[in-house]
Amino acid sequence: MTFPFINEKGISNFESIYGNNRDLEIGKKSLTNVIGRIEEQSTIASKLFNIKKSNKLLTIKASGGTGKTTLIKKVAYELYNRGYYHEGVSFKSCENVKTFEGFEELLIEGFNLTNIINFKEYLIENFSHKKLDLLVILDNFETVANELDEVSLIKAKELLMFATDYASIVITSRERLSSVADFEDVYSLTPLITDDALVLFEENYGKVRAIDEIKILRNEILEDLLNNNPLAIKLVTNSRTRFRHISELKKQLKENFFESTNEDFTKVFTENADLNIERTKSIYQSINYSYSTLSSRQKIAFELLNLFPDGISLSNFKKCFKNSASTNNISDKELRVLKDKSLVEDYNGTLQLQPIIRRFAEFQFKRQPLIEIKKYCLDAYSFNSFILDIIQFIEKKESLSRALELFNHFKNNLLNVLTYIPEIEIKENGSVPEKKYLLNFIYDVEDFVLSKKQVNEFLSKLHELEEYFADLPNATTFLKVLRYNKEYFHREFDHSYQKLSSFLSTQEMKQRNFKEEDYLEKRFKNIVSNVHSMEGYTFQYLMPFIENNETKYYLDSHFFYLGIADNISRKEPGFYYFEYDLMFKRLEIRQLEDHINSLYMEEHLEIMQCTYTLSKVKPLKHSTIQKLVVTNPYTRGLKELMFAFNCEDDEKKQKHFEKALRNLSHIKYYYLEALYYYAKFLQSSGSDQFVEVLKEGLVSSEQFKYQYIYHLFTNFEQNKSYEFKYSFYPIETLENYVKNHNNFWEEKFKTSEDKYSRKRVRKSNFTQRS
């Protein structure tokens, strides 16, 4: 992965004559010069054509290191270049899957539907009539089969069975998935024949010409020691310089293999997914043989890579660890050696350990003395902090969607930091002088944790870290608030809101004194306060800011809820910009449509919100609404509202309104707006509920001080323009505060390098962050 502001060498553009110009993330550099297996490639290609019609799952079955992943990548890449799979080829490793939710998220990502919560519903609604021209490859599926309990594995199989109706899906595994022939087409990859193993060996090692040496190589090295395993062959041939005689290599391999077998083999591969890793020990022995040739720095780099499940960009790793930035002073040279020795793979510029090799690196890492482990963890933390800074920079300079896209490439690396935070070296005058600074990383990475699997992992790790930070004032409360805040947005409202309120009531919120709060107390109280604002206590939320004359927090969403016209967010195109234009009847439909069309395809939230704004002024096709991606209850509620606007059948229309109100019930501004449109419907249909709903809207909008919503209800049967008045609010200093706030941010946008960004109040708004 490279970044737009980091200088890289130029890359030539590939233009396919078939129109498939997408850059596939399947490591095309590793697919060149695949030795042998011509018939296997042809057979796999035929089976791919067949499953496109039969809707079966294709399983490429073989033991570890035999090349099943390389073969399916090679065939997929060649087919794509010949005009197949116009929707692309998604390659996803199952190595980090531990739960059904983790597998579900991986499959959803394979369909390019990041963070969607109605995956099945979305596919049924949009692609039942036509299967996607998409290939999804799920690598190392045996991890899923061995990690999941029986019930979860059945759910995973059922999800796969469902998904194969909508895209072509291939898994690589050490065992078949199902005994049901109508569901799974299994291709068992045979071991590499000795002739091809010899070609692979000589390509990396050099030509062996003597007849007696060829015999030793074929029979005693390739067949007996290396089991004709392609990975083992590459590791052995790339590890050392060529010996004068092949018998010398045989002798050294035998000695090294004997020592490694006696020492550690049974300790490395102990997890369920490793039970059938290989009938021989050739893979482990070959990895150890290659590892033993590394210098001390190279071993450090190798073991450090174990902490990066998603891999590391070579160029950016170099920039991060250059000069004295690293406690271990690792350069890109060490990583290049690992690449040359086939210990790491290059996936389009990202270096990553194969799952089998990563297990070995993890084992070696844990053998290090604790003082060394702490240095390793500090380096890994430093690198991930560097990446997180880049993601935040891109969010400011480009967009949240671009930042989330980038985060997705490194999510396992970043979340893994939370696992080893207690092991990070704390040293006065060092990179981390006090452990309280580690909370900043947790606080920042939380912004980008959105999917169900990531949220579950994040919540689990937060709970585990409470004891480590228990000696810091307010740290435990801060971590608990982060947890409950995440649950509020991604699991359920009632219990989590009750818990959040126990840390700061609405009455306590109104009486906050910012000067008396330390930074952790201020952070957790801001988080709870923002949730109170969404629950209808927006005016109470603003009161301490007014009392403390605090303007450095950007309060655009809260001003919008209150209907305050003097809002600086109106100066930048986006959801609030267009909502304000609609509020004052100045909305230009063409400008809004152009904005929607300009959004990145995975910017689901902004697309949903702006389409909702559009739906209030222009009839939309049912198919347009149907294709909108639901990512949380809020977006589900907006989608149901749009369905209600679009529906002609009164009975179905009412059900859509009821669903919308249920989903928006805790987000009071949007709940009341939905209630307004529901009241319009009830009035037109002559329902007895009309009076009751209208009364609720009037009372609640006045209670919450949502002036624009109150205007809608008080002028229910009229079309009067909205006339904003500060006198609506029971505090005279509000107008002056809003002016001071806007002046502060106007100046900051003009002078700061962040002038094109709109800095958030952290965790401030459901529609912005979650």
CSV table of N, CA, C and O in Angstrom, one decimal, residues 399-488:
chain,number,residue,atom,x,y,z
A,399,SER,N,-11.2,12.7,2.4
A,399,SER,CA,-12.5,12.4,2.8
A,399,SER,C,-12.5,11.2,3.8
A,399,SER,O,-11.5,10.5,3.9
A,400,LEU,N,-13.6,11.1,4.6
A,400,LEU,CA,-13.7,10.0,5.6
A,400,LEU,C,-13.7,8.7,4.8
A,400,LEU,O,-13.1,7.7,5.3
A,401,SER,N,-14.4,8.6,3.7
A,401,SER,CA,-14.5,7.4,3.0
A,401,SER,C,-13.2,6.9,2.5
A,401,SER,O,-12.9,5.7,2.5
A,402,ARG,N,-12.3,7.8,2.0
A,402,ARG,CA,-11.0,7.4,1.6
A,402,ARG,C,-10.2,6.9,2.8
A,402,ARG,O,-9.4,5.9,2.7
A,403,ALA,N,-10.3,7.5,3.9
A,403,ALA,CA,-9.6,7.1,5.1
A,403,ALA,C,-10.1,5.7,5.6
A,403,ALA,O,-9.3,4.9,5.9
A,404,LEU,N,-11.4,5.5,5.5
A,404,LEU,CA,-11.9,4.2,5.9
A,404,LEU,C,-11.4,3.1,4.9
A,404,LEU,O,-11.1,1.9,5.3
A,405,GLU,N,-11.3,3.4,3.6
A,405,GLU,CA,-10.8,2.5,2.6
A,405,GLU,C,-9.4,2.1,3.0
A,405,GLU,O,-9.0,0.9,2.9
A,406,LEU,N,-8.6,3.1,3.4
A,406,LEU,CA,-7.2,2.8,3.7
A,406,LEU,C,-7.1,2.0,5.0
A,406,LEU,O,-6.3,1.1,5.2
A,407,PHE,N,-7.9,2.4,6.0
A,407,PHE,CA,-8.0,1.7,7.3
A,407,PHE,C,-8.2,0.2,7.1
A,407,PHE,O,-7.7,-0.7,7.7
A,408,ASN,N,-9.1,-0.1,6.1
A,408,ASN,CA,-9.5,-1.5,5.8
A,408,ASN,C,-8.3,-2.3,5.4
A,408,ASN,O,-8.2,-3.5,5.7
A,409,HIS,N,-7.2,-1.7,4.8
A,409,HIS,CA,-6.0,-2.4,4.4
A,409,HIS,C,-5.2,-2.8,5.6
A,409,HIS,O,-4.4,-3.7,5.6
A,410,PHE,N,-5.3,-2.0,6.7
A,410,PHE,CA,-4.4,-2.2,7.9
A,410,PHE,C,-5.2,-2.5,9.2
A,410,PHE,O,-4.6,-2.4,10.2
A,411,LYS,N,-6.4,-2.8,9.1
A,411,LYS,CA,-7.3,-3.0,10.3
A,411,LYS,C,-6.7,-4.0,11.2
A,411,LYS,O,-6.8,-3.8,12.5
A,412,ASN,N,-6.3,-5.1,10.7
A,412,ASN,CA,-5.8,-6.2,11.6
A,412,ASN,C,-4.5,-5.8,12.3
A,412,ASN,O,-4.2,-6.1,13.5
A,413,ASN,N,-3.6,-5.0,11.6
A,413,ASN,CA,-2.4,-4.5,12.2
A,413,ASN,C,-2.7,-3.5,13.3
A,413,ASN,O,-2.1,-3.6,14.4
A,414,LEU,N,-3.6,-2.6,13.0
A,414,LEU,CA,-4.0,-1.6,14.0
A,414,LEU,C,-4.6,-2.1,15.2
A,414,LEU,O,-4.3,-1.7,16.4
A,415,LEU,N,-5.6,-3.0,15.0
A,415,LEU,CA,-6.3,-3.6,16.2
A,415,LEU,C,-5.4,-4.5,17.0
A,415,LEU,O,-5.6,-4.7,18.2
A,416,ASN,N,-4.4,-5.1,16.3
A,416,ASN,CA,-3.5,-6.0,17.0
A,416,ASN,C,-2.6,-5.3,18.0
A,416,ASN,O,-2.1,-5.8,19.0
A,417,VAL,N,-2.5,-4.0,17.8
A,417,VAL,CA,-1.7,-3.1,18.8
A,417,VAL,C,-2.3,-3.3,20.2
A,417,VAL,O,-1.6,-3.3,21.2
A,418,LEU,N,-3.7,-3.3,20.2
A,418,LEU,CA,-4.3,-3.4,21.5
A,418,LEU,C,-4.0,-4.7,22.3
A,418,LEU,O,-4.1,-4.8,23.5
A,419,THR,N,-3.6,-5.7,21.5
A,419,THR,CA,-3.2,-7.0,22.1
A,419,THR,C,-1.9,-6.9,22.9
A,419,THR,O,-1.7,-7.4,24.0
A,420,TYR,N,-0.9,-6.1,22.3
A,420,TYR,CA,0.4,-6.1,22.9
A,420,TYR,C,0.7,-4.7,23.6
A,420,TYR,O,1.8,-4.4,24.0
A,421,ILE,N,-0.3,-3.9,23.8
A,421,ILE,CA,-0.1,-2.6,24.5
A,421,ILE,C,0.6,-2.8,25.9
A,421,ILE,O,1.6,-2.1,26.2
A,422,PRO,N,0.2,-3.8,26.7
A,422,PRO,CA,0.9,-4.0,28.0
A,422,PRO,C,2.4,-4.4,27.8
A,422,PRO,O,3.2,-4.3,28.8
A,423,GLU,N,2.8,-4.8,26.6
A,423,GLU,CA,4.2,-5.2,26.4
A,423,GLU,C,5.1,-4.1,25.8
A,423,GLU,O,6.3,-4.2,25.6
A,424,ILE,N,4.5,-2.9,25.5
A,424,ILE,CA,5.2,-1.8,24.9
A,424,ILE,C,6.2,-1.2,25.9
A,424,ILE,O,5.8,-0.9,27.0
A,425,GLU,N,7.4,-1.0,25.5
A,425,GLU,CA,8.4,-0.4,26.4
A,425,GLU,C,8.0,1.0,26.8
A,425,GLU,O,7.8,1.9,25.9
A,426,ILE,N,7.9,1.2,28.1
A,426,ILE,CA,7.7,2.6,28.7
A,426,ILE,C,9.1,3.0,29.2
A,426,ILE,O,9.6,2.4,30.1
A,427,LYS,N,9.5,4.1,28.7
A,427,LYS,CA,10.9,4.6,29.1
A,427,LYS,C,10.9,6.1,29.1
A,427,LYS,O,10.5,6.8,28.2
A,428,GLU,N,11.4,6.7,30.2
A,428,GLU,CA,11.5,8.1,30.3
A,428,GLU,C,12.4,8.6,29.2
A,428,GLU,O,13.5,8.0,28.9
A,429,ASN,N,12.0,9.7,28.6
A,429,ASN,CA,12.7,10.3,27.4
A,429,ASN,C,12.7,9.3,26.2
A,429,ASN,O,13.4,9.6,25.2
A,430,GLY,N,11.9,8.3,26.2
A,430,GLY,CA,11.7,7.4,25.1
A,430,GLY,C,10.5,7.8,24.2
A,430,GLY,O,9.9,8.8,24.5
A,431,SER,N,10.2,6.9,23.3
A,431,SER,CA,9.0,7.2,22.4
A,431,SER,C,7.7,7.3,23.2
A,431,SER,O,6.8,8.0,22.9
A,432,VAL,N,7.6,6.4,24.2
A,432,VAL,CA,6.4,6.4,25.1
A,432,VAL,C,6.9,6.6,26.6
A,432,VAL,O,7.2,5.6,27.3
A,433,PRO,N,7.0,7.8,27.0
A,433,PRO,CA,7.5,8.1,28.4
A,433,PRO,C,6.6,7.7,29.5
A,433,PRO,O,7.0,7.4,30.6
A,434,GLU,N,5.3,7.7,29.2
A,434,GLU,CA,4.3,7.3,30.2
A,434,GLU,C,3.2,6.5,29.5
A,434,GLU,O,2.8,6.8,28.3
A,435,LYS,N,2.6,5.5,30.1
A,435,LYS,CA,1.6,4.7,29.5
A,435,LYS,C,0.3,5.4,29.2
A,435,LYS,O,-0.5,4.9,28.4
A,436,LYS,N,0.1,6.5,29.8
A,436,LYS,CA,-1.1,7.3,29.5
A,436,LYS,C,-1.2,7.7,28.1
A,436,LYS,O,-2.3,7.8,27.5
A,437,TYR,N,0.0,7.8,27.4
A,437,TYR,CA,0.0,8.3,26.0
A,437,TYR,C,-0.6,7.2,25.1
A,437,TYR,O,-1.0,7.5,24.0
A,438,LEU,N,-0.5,5.9,25.6
A,438,LEU,CA,-1.0,4.8,24.7
A,438,LEU,C,-2.5,4.9,24.6
A,438,LEU,O,-3.1,4.4,23.6
A,439,LEU,N,-3.2,5.6,25.5
A,439,LEU,CA,-4.6,5.8,25.4
A,439,LEU,C,-5.0,6.6,24.2
A,439,LEU,O,-6.1,6.5,23.7
A,440,ASN,N,-4.1,7.5,23.7
A,440,ASN,CA,-4.4,8.3,22.6
A,440,ASN,C,-4.6,7.4,21.3
A,440,ASN,O,-5.4,7.7,20.5
A,441,PHE,N,-3.7,6.4,21.2
A,441,PHE,CA,-3.9,5.5,20.1
A,441,PHE,C,-5.2,4.8,20.1
A,441,PHE,O,-5.9,4.7,19.1
A,442,ILE,N,-5.6,4.3,21.3
A,442,ILE,CA,-6.9,3.6,21.4
A,442,ILE,C,-8.1,4.6,21.0
A,442,ILE,O,-9.0,4.3,20.3
A,443,TYR,N,-7.9,5.8,21.5
A,443,TYR,CA,-9.0,6.9,21.3
A,443,TYR,C,-9.1,7.2,19.8
A,443,TYR,O,-10.2,7.3,19.2
A,444,ASP,N,-7.9,7.2,19.1
A,444,ASP,CA,-7.9,7.6,17.7
A,444,ASP,C,-8.3,6.4,16.8
A,444,ASP,O,-9.1,6.6,15.8
A,445,VAL,N,-7.9,5.2,17.1
A,445,VAL,CA,-8.2,4.1,16.2
A,445,VAL,C,-9.7,3.8,16.3
A,445,VAL,O,-10.3,3.3,15.4
A,446,GLU,N,-10.3,4.1,17.5
A,446,GLU,CA,-11.8,3.8,17.7
A,446,GLU,C,-12.6,4.4,16.6
A,446,GLU,O,-13.7,3.9,16.2
A,447,ASP,N,-12.2,5.6,16.1
A,447,ASP,CA,-13.0,6.3,15.1
A,447,ASP,C,-13.3,5.5,13.9
A,447,ASP,O,-14.3,5.6,13.2
A,448,PHE,N,-12.4,4.6,13.5
A,448,PHE,CA,-12.4,3.9,12.3
A,448,PHE,C,-12.9,2.4,12.4
A,448,PHE,O,-13.0,1.7,11.4
A,449,VAL,N,-13.2,2.0,13.6
A,449,VAL,CA,-13.7,0.7,13.9
A,449,VAL,C,-15.3,0.7,13.7
A,449,VAL,O,-16.0,1.2,14.6
A,450,LEU,N,-15.7,0.1,12.6
A,450,LEU,CA,-17.2,0.2,12.3
A,450,LEU,C,-17.9,-1.1,12.1
A,450,LEU,O,-19.0,-1.2,12.4
A,451,SER,N,-17.2,-2.1,11.5
A,451,SER,CA,-17.9,-3.3,11.1
A,451,SER,C,-18.1,-4.2,12.4
A,451,SER,O,-17.5,-4.0,13.4
A,452,LYS,N,-19.0,-5.1,12.3
A,452,LYS,CA,-19.4,-5.9,13.4
A,452,LYS,C,-18.3,-6.7,14.0
A,452,LYS,O,-18.1,-6.7,15.2
A,453,LYS,N,-17.5,-7.3,13.1
A,453,LYS,CA,-16.3,-8.1,13.6
A,453,LYS,C,-15.3,-7.2,14.3
A,453,LYS,O,-14.8,-7.6,15.4
A,454,GLN,N,-15.0,-6.1,13.7
A,454,GLN,CA,-14.0,-5.2,14.3
A,454,GLN,C,-14.5,-4.7,15.6
A,454,GLN,O,-13.7,-4.5,16.6
A,455,VAL,N,-15.8,-4.3,15.7
A,455,VAL,CA,-16.4,-3.8,16.9
A,455,VAL,C,-16.3,-4.8,18.0
A,455,VAL,O,-15.9,-4.5,19.2
A,456,ASN,N,-16.6,-6.1,17.7
A,456,ASN,CA,-16.5,-7.2,18.7
A,456,ASN,C,-15.1,-7.3,19.2
A,456,ASN,O,-14.9,-7.5,20.4
A,457,GLU,N,-14.2,-7.3,18.3
A,457,GLU,CA,-12.8,-7.5,18.7
A,457,GLU,C,-12.3,-6.3,19.5
A,457,GLU,O,-11.6,-6.4,20.5
A,458,PHE,N,-12.7,-5.1,19.1
A,458,PHE,CA,-12.3,-3.9,19.8
A,458,PHE,C,-12.8,-3.9,21.2
A,458,PHE,O,-12.1,-3.6,22.2
A,459,LEU,N,-14.1,-4.3,21.4
A,459,LEU,CA,-14.7,-4.3,22.7
A,459,LEU,C,-14.0,-5.3,23.6
A,459,LEU,O,-13.8,-5.0,24.8
A,460,SER,N,-13.7,-6.4,23.1
A,460,SER,CA,-13.0,-7.5,23.9
A,460,SER,C,-11.7,-7.0,24.4
A,460,SER,O,-11.3,-7.2,25.5
A,461,LYS,N,-10.9,-6.3,23.5
A,461,LYS,CA,-9.6,-5.9,23.8
A,461,LYS,C,-9.7,-4.7,24.8
A,461,LYS,O,-8.8,-4.6,25.7
A,462,LEU,N,-10.7,-3.8,24.7
A,462,LEU,CA,-10.8,-2.8,25.7
A,462,LEU,C,-11.0,-3.3,27.1
A,462,LEU,O,-10.5,-2.8,28.1
A,463,HIS,N,-11.9,-4.3,27.2
A,463,HIS,CA,-12.1,-4.9,28.5
A,463,HIS,C,-10.8,-5.5,29.1
A,463,HIS,O,-10.6,-5.4,30.3
A,464,GLU,N,-10.0,-6.1,28.3
A,464,GLU,CA,-8.8,-6.8,28.7
A,464,GLU,C,-7.8,-5.7,29.2
A,464,GLU,O,-6.9,-6.0,30.0
A,465,LEU,N,-7.9,-4.5,28.6
A,465,LEU,CA,-6.9,-3.4,29.0
A,465,LEU,C,-7.2,-2.6,30.2
A,465,LEU,O,-6.4,-1.9,30.7
A,466,GLU,N,-8.4,-2.8,30.7
A,466,GLU,CA,-8.8,-2.0,31.9
A,466,GLU,C,-7.9,-2.2,33.1
A,466,GLU,O,-7.6,-1.3,33.8
A,467,GLU,N,-7.5,-3.5,33.3
A,467,GLU,CA,-6.6,-3.7,34.5
A,467,GLU,C,-5.2,-3.0,34.3
A,467,GLU,O,-4.7,-2.5,35.2
A,468,TYR,N,-4.7,-3.0,33.0
A,468,TYR,CA,-3.4,-2.5,32.8
A,468,TYR,C,-3.4,-1.0,33.0
A,468,TYR,O,-2.4,-0.4,33.6
A,469,PHE,N,-4.5,-0.3,32.7
A,469,PHE,CA,-4.6,1.2,32.9
A,469,PHE,C,-5.3,1.6,34.2
A,469,PHE,O,-5.5,2.8,34.4
A,470,ALA,N,-5.5,0.6,35.1
A,470,ALA,CA,-6.3,0.9,36.3
A,470,ALA,C,-5.7,1.9,37.2
A,470,ALA,O,-6.4,2.5,38.0
A,471,ASP,N,-4.3,2.0,37.2
A,471,ASP,CA,-3.7,2.9,38.1
A,471,ASP,C,-3.7,4.4,37.6
A,471,ASP,O,-3.3,5.3,38.4
A,472,LEU,N,-4.2,4.6,36.4
A,472,LEU,CA,-4.3,6.0,35.9
A,472,LEU,C,-5.7,6.6,36.3
A,472,LEU,O,-6.7,6.0,36.0
A,473,PRO,N,-5.8,7.8,36.8
A,473,PRO,CA,-7.1,8.4,37.1
A,473,PRO,C,-8.0,8.5,35.9
A,473,PRO,O,-7.5,9.0,34.9
A,474,ASN,N,-9.2,8.1,36.1
A,474,ASN,CA,-10.2,8.2,35.0
A,474,ASN,C,-10.0,7.2,33.8
A,474,ASN,O,-10.8,7.2,32.9
A,475,ALA,N,-8.9,6.5,33.8
A,475,ALA,CA,-8.6,5.6,32.6
A,475,ALA,C,-9.6,4.5,32.5
A,475,ALA,O,-10.1,4.2,31.4
A,476,THR,N,-10.0,3.8,33.6
A,476,THR,CA,-10.9,2.7,33.6
A,476,THR,C,-12.3,3.2,33.1
A,476,THR,O,-12.9,2.6,32.3
A,477,THR,N,-12.7,4.4,33.6
A,477,THR,CA,-14.0,4.9,33.2
A,477,THR,C,-14.0,5.3,31.7
A,477,THR,O,-14.9,5.0,31.0
A,478,PHE,N,-12.9,5.9,31.3
A,478,PHE,CA,-12.7,6.3,29.9
A,478,PHE,C,-12.9,5.0,29.0
A,478,PHE,O,-13.6,5.1,28.0
A,479,LEU,N,-12.2,3.9,29.3
A,479,LEU,CA,-12.3,2.7,28.5
A,479,LEU,C,-13.7,2.1,28.5
A,479,LEU,O,-14.2,1.6,27.5
A,480,LYS,N,-14.4,2.2,29.7
A,480,LYS,CA,-15.7,1.7,29.8
A,480,LYS,C,-16.7,2.5,28.9
A,480,LYS,O,-17.6,2.0,28.2
A,481,VAL,N,-16.5,3.8,29.0
A,481,VAL,CA,-17.3,4.7,28.2
A,481,VAL,C,-17.1,4.4,26.7
A,481,VAL,O,-18.1,4.4,25.9
A,482,LEU,N,-15.9,4.2,26.3
A,482,LEU,CA,-15.6,3.9,24.9
A,482,LEU,C,-16.4,2.6,24.5
A,482,LEU,O,-16.9,2.5,23.4
A,483,ARG,N,-16.4,1.6,25.4
A,483,ARG,CA,-17.0,0.3,25.1
A,483,ARG,C,-18.5,0.5,25.0
A,483,ARG,O,-19.1,0.1,24.0
A,484,TYR,N,-19.1,1.2,25.9
A,484,TYR,CA,-20.6,1.4,25.9
A,484,TYR,C,-21.0,2.3,24.8
A,484,TYR,O,-22.1,2.1,24.2
A,485,ASN,N,-20.2,3.3,24.4
A,485,ASN,CA,-20.5,4.1,23.3
A,485,ASN,C,-20.5,3.3,22.0
A,485,ASN,O,-21.4,3.5,21.1
A,486,LYS,N,-19.6,2.4,21.9
A,486,LYS,CA,-19.5,1.5,20.7
A,486,LYS,C,-20.8,0.6,20.6
A,486,LYS,O,-21.3,0.3,19.6
A,487,GLU,N,-21.1,0.1,21.8
A,487,GLU,CA,-22.3,-0.8,21.9
A,487,GLU,C,-23.6,0.0,21.5
A,487,GLU,O,-24.5,-0.5,20.8
A,488,TYR,N,-23.6,1.3,21.9
A,488,TYR,CA,-24.8,2.1,21.6
A,488,TYR,C,-25.0,2.2,20.1
A,488,TYR,O,-26.1,2.2,19.6
